[in-house]
Coordinates of C-alpha atoms and ligand atoms in Angstrom, one line a residue:
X74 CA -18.4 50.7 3.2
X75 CA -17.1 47.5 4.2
X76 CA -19.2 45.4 1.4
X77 CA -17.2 48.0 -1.1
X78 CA -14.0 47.0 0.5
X79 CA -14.6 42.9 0.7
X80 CA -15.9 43.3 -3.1
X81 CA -12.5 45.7 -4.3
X82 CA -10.5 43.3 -2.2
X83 CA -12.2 39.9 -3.6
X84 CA -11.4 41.9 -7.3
X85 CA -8.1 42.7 -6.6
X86 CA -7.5 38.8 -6.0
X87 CA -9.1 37.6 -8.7
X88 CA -7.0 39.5 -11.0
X89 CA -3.8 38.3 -9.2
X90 CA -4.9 34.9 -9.4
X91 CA -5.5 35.3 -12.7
X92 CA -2.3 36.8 -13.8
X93 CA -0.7 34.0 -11.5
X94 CA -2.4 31.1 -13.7
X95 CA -1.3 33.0 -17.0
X96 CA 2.2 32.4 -16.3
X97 CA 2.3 28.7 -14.4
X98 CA 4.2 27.0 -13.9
X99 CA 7.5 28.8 -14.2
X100 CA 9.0 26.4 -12.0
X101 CA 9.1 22.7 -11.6
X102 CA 6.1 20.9 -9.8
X103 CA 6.4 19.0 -6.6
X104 CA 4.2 15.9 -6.8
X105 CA 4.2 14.2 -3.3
X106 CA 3.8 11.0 -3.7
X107 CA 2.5 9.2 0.2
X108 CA 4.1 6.1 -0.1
X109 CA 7.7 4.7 -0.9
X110 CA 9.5 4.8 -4.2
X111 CA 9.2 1.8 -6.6
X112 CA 5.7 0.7 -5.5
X113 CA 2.2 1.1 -7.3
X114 CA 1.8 4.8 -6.5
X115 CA 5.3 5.8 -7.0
X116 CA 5.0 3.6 -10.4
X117 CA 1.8 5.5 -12.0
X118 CA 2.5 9.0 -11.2
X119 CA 6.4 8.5 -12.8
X120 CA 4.8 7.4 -15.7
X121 CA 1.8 10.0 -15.9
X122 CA 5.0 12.4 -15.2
X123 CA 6.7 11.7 -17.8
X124 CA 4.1 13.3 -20.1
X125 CA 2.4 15.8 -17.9
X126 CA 6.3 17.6 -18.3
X127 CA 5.6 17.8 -21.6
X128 CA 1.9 19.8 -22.0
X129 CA 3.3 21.5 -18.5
X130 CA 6.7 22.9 -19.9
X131 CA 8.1 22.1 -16.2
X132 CA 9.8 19.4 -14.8
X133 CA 7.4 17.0 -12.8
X134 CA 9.4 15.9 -9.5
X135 CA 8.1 13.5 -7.5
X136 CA 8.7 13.3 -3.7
X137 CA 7.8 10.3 -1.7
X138 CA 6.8 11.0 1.6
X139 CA 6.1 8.0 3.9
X140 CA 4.3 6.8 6.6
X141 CA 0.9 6.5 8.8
X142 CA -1.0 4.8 5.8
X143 CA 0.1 7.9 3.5
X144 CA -1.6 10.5 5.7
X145 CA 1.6 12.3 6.6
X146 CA 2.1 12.7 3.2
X147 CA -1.4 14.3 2.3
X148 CA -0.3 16.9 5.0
X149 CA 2.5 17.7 3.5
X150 CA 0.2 19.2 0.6
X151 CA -2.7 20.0 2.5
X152 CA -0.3 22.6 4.7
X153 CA 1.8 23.7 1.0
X154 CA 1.4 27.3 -0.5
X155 CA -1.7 26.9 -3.1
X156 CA 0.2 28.2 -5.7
X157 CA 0.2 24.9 -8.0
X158 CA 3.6 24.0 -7.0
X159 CA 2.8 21.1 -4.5
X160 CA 0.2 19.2 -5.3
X161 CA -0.3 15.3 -4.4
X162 CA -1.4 12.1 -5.5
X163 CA -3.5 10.0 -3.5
X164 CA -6.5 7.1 -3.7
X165 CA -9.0 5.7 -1.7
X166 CA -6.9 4.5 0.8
X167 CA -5.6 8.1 1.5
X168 CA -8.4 10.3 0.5
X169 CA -11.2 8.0 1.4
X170 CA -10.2 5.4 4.5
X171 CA -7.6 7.3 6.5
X172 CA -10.6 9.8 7.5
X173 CA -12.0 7.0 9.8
X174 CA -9.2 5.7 11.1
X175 CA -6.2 8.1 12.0
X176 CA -7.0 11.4 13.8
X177 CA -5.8 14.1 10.9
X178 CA -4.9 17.3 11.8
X179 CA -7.1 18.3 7.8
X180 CA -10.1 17.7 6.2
X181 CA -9.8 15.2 3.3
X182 CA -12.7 17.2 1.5
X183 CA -12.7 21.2 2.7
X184 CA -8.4 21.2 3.1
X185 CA -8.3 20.0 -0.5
X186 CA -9.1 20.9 -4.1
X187 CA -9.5 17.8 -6.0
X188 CA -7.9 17.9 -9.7
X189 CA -8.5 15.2 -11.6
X190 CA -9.3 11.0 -11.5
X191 CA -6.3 8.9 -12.4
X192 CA -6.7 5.2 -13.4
X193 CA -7.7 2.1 -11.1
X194 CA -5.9 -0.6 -9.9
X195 CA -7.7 -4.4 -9.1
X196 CA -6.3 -5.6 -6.4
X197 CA -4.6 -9.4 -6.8
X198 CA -3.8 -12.5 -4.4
X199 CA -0.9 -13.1 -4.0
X200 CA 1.6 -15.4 -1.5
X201 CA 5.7 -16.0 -1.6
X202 CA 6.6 -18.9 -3.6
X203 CA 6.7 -21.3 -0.3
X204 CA 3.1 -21.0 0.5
X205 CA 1.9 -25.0 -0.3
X206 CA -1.2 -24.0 -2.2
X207 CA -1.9 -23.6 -6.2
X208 CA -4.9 -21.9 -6.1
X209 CA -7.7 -19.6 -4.2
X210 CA -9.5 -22.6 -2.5
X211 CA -6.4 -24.2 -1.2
X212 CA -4.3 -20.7 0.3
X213 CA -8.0 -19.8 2.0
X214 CA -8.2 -23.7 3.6
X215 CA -4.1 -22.8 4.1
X216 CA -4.7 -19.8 6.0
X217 CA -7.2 -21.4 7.9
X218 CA -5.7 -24.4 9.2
X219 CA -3.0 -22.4 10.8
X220 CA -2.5 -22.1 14.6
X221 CA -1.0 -18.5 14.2
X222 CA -2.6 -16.2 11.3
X223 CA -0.2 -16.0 8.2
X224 CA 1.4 -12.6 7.8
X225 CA 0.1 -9.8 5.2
X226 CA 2.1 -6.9 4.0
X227 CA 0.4 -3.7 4.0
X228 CA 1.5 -0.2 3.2
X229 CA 0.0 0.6 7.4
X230 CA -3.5 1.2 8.3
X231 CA -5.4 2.5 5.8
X232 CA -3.3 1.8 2.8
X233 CA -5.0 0.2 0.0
X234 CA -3.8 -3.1 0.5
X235 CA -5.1 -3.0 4.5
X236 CA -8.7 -1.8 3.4
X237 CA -8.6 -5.2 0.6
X238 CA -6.7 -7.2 3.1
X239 CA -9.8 -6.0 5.8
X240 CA -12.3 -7.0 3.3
X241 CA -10.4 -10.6 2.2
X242 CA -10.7 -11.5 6.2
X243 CA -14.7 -10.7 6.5
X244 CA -15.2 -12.5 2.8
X245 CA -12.9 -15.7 3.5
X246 CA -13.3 -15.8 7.4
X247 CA -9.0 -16.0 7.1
X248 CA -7.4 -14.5 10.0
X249 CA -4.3 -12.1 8.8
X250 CA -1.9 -10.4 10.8
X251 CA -1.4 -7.2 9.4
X252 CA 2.7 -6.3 8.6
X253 CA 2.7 -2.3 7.9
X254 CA 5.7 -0.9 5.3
X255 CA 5.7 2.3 4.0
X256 CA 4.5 1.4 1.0
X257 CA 3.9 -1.7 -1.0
X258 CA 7.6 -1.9 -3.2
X259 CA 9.1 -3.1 -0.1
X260 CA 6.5 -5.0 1.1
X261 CA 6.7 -7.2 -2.5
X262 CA 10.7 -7.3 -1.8
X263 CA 9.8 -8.5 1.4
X264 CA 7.4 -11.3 -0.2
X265 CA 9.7 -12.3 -3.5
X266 CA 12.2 -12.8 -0.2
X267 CA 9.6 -15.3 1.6
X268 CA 9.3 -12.8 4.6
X269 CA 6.1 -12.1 4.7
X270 CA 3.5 -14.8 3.4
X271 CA 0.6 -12.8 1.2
X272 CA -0.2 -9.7 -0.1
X273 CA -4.0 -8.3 -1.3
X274 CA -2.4 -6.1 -3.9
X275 CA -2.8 -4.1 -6.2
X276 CA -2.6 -5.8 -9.7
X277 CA 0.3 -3.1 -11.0
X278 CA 2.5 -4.3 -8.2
X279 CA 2.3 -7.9 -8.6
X280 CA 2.1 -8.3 -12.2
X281 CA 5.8 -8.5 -13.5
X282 CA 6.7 -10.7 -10.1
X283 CA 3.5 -12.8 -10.8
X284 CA 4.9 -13.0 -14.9
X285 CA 8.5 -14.1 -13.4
X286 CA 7.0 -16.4 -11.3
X287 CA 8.9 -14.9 -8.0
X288 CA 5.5 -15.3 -6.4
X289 CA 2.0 -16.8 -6.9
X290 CA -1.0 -15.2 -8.1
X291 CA -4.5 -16.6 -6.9
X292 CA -7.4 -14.1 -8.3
X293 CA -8.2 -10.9 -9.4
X294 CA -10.7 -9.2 -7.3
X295 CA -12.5 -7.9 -10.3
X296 CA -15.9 -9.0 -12.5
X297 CA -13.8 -9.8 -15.5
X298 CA -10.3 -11.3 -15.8
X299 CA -7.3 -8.4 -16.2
X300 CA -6.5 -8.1 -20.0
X301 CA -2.4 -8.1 -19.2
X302 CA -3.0 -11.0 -16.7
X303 CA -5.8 -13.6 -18.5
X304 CA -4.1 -16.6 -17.1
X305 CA -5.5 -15.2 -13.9
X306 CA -8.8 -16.0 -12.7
X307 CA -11.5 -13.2 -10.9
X308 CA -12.3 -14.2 -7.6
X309 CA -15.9 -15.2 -8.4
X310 CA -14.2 -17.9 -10.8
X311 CA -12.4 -19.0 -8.0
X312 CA -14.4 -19.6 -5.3
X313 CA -14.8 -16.0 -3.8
X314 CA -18.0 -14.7 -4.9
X315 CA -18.6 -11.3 -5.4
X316 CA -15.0 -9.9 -3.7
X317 CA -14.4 -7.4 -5.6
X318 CA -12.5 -4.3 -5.0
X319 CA -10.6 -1.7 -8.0
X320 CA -7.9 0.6 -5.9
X321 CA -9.4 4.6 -7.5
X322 CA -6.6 7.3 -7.2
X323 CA -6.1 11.3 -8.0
X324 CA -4.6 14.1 -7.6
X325 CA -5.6 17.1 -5.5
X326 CA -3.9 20.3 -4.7
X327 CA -3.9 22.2 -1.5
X328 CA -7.5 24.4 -0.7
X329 CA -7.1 27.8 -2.3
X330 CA -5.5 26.9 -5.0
X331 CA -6.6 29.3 -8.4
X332 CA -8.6 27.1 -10.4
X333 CA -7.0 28.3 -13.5
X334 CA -3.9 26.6 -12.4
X335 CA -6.1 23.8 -11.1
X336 CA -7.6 22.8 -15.0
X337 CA -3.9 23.5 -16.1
X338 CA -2.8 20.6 -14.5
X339 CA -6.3 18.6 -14.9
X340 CA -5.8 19.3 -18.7
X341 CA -1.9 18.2 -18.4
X342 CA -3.6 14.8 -17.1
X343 CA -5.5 13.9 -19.6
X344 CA -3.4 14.3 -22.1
X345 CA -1.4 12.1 -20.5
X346 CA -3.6 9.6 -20.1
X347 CA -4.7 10.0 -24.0
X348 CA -1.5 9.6 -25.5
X349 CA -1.1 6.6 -26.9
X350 CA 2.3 5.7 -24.9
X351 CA 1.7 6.5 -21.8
X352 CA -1.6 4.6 -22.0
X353 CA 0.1 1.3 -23.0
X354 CA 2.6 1.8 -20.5
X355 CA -0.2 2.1 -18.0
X356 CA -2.7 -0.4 -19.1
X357 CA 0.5 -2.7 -19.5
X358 CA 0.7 -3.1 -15.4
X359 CA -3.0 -3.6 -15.4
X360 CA -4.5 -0.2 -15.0
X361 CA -7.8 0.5 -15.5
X362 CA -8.9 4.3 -18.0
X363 CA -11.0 6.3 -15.5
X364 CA -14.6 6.9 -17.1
X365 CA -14.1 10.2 -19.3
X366 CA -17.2 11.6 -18.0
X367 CA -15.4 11.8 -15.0
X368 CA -12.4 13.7 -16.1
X369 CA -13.5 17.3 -14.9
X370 CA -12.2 18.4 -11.3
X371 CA -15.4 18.2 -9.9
X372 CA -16.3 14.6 -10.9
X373 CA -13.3 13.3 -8.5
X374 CA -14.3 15.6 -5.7
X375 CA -18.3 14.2 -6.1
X376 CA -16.6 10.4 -5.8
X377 CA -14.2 11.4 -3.3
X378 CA -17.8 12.1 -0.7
X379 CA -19.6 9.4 -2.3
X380 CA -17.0 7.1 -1.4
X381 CA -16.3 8.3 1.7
X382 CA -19.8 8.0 2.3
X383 CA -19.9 4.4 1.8
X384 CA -16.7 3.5 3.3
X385 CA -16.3 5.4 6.9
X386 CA -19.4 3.3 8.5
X387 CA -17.5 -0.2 7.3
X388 CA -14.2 0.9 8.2
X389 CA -15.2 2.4 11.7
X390 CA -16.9 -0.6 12.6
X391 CA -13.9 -3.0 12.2
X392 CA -12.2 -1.0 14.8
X393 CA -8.9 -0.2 13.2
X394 CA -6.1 0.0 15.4
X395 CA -3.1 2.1 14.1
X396 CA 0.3 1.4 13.5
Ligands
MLT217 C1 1.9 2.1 -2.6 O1 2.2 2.8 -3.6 O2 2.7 1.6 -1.8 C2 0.4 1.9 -2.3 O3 -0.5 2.5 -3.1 C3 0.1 1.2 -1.2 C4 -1.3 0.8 -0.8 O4 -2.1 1.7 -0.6 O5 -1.5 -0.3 -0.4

């Protein structure tokens, strides 16, 4: 009797789901962005928005929601209806790092449906104008020399730019000390200003500054040199072997979310990042294509474990403190 019920019940849901998914989105979409407007997140999803409003029907409105390295604004989503209506974007900073360091009240993999890979960043070196060094060699011997550690913006523990500005210290031997924003647009006002003295950031961010010459670029902490940016060297060229580190991101919706509604906006996606505009406006602040045999829902969730996999042991044993 009560197997006939769960399986009637189970049925019965289905077919609302289904009827659900048939007519979304209605309304527009809530895309929370965890990090403050006018920085490298805020930057790609406003572009991929642009299109996705297009194949959607809906407006895309995105919603910055700050703080703790991006993790409050995860649980925004993670606690939203799963209708399709709020869904977020995120990377491996978000989805990946803040795991081991802050104590979340979710589960970056069972509180989340994973939609879709979105395109990767390289991370860049960069310093405010003042710094008196012209190239990788001299701002690592710069950093060095000094009696207190130079200061490095960061969008807070666990942010993209901490987890590369972590990794810069253990491949340079530089001590940094850490300066959290809530994302990394002010933190690059901050450094055109001469407030802060470095950045590890991601290549989007620092491109157009780096093009005005506002600030300095050292190296790209890639294998080959960024397309948009050649003047640039990798960090192999320049006397950091092997530091290399790309910035992944994605978009997941909350758990329970019908996954009709789920390839609606995974198909929305990649159209987006197949049309020819959108692509050049993305590939024109460095971004990187994700693979296409990783463009199914799946694919992202399978990277999301394999890289927490390989990142919780380093990140828990550097001790992160919190902001
Ligand atoms: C941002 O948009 O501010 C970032 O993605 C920050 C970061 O993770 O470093």
């Amino acid at each position: 009797m009560l197997k006939l019920f769960a399986a009637a019940w189970l049925a019965a849901f289905s077919l609302a789901a289904a009827a659900v998914a048939e007519t979304y989105p209605s309304r527009p979409i809530t895309v929370v962005v965890p990090f403050a407007a006018g920085g490298p997140s805020d930057a790609m999803m406003r572009i991929l928005g642009e299109r996705m409003k297009l194949s959607l029907g809906q407006p895309i409105l995105v919603e910055n929601v700050t703080g703790a390295g991006g993790s409050i604004g995860v649980a925004r989503v993670v606690h939203s209806a799963s209708d399709g209506y709020t869904i977020g974007f995120g990377h491996l900073g978000t989805h990946v790092a803040n795991g081991a360091i802050y104590k979340l009240n979710y589960d970056l993999v069972t509180d989340l449906e994973p939609i879709v890979l979105l395109p990767s960043n390289p991370m860049i070196i960069v310093s405010k104008n003042a710094v008196p060094a012209t190239s990788l060699r001299e701002l690592i011997a710069w950093l060095k020399s000094r009696a207190q550690p130079a200061t490095a913006g960061t969008a807070g523990a666990g942010s993209g730019t901490h987890i590369a500005g972590l990794a810069f210290e253990a491949a340079s031997g530089a001590k940094l000390q850490f300066v959290p924003y809530r994302g990394t647009g002010p933190a690059m006002n901050d450094l055109v200003a001469g407030q802060i003295d470095i950045i590890i950031d991601q290549l989007s961010n620092s491109i157009n500054q780096v093009r005005a010459g506002t600030i300095r670029g050292y190296a790209v902490t890639d294998a080959k040199r960024a397309v948009e940016a050649p003047e640039i060297p990798t960090t192999d060229e320049a006397g950091l072997q092997d530091f290399h580190m790309t910035l992944w991101s994605g978009l997941w919706a909350p758990k329970g979310t019908p996954k009709e509604i789920v390839a609606r906006i995974n198909a929305a996606a990649l159209d987006a990042l197949s049309d020819r505009r959108t692509r050049k406006n993305l590939e024109t602040l460095g971004l990187q294509m994700p693979p296409p045999d990783q463009s199914a829902p799946e694919a992202l969730g399978e990277w999301q474990k394999a890289e927490i996999a390989k990142w919780w042991p380093i990140i828990k044993a550097a001790h992160v403190a919190v902001d």
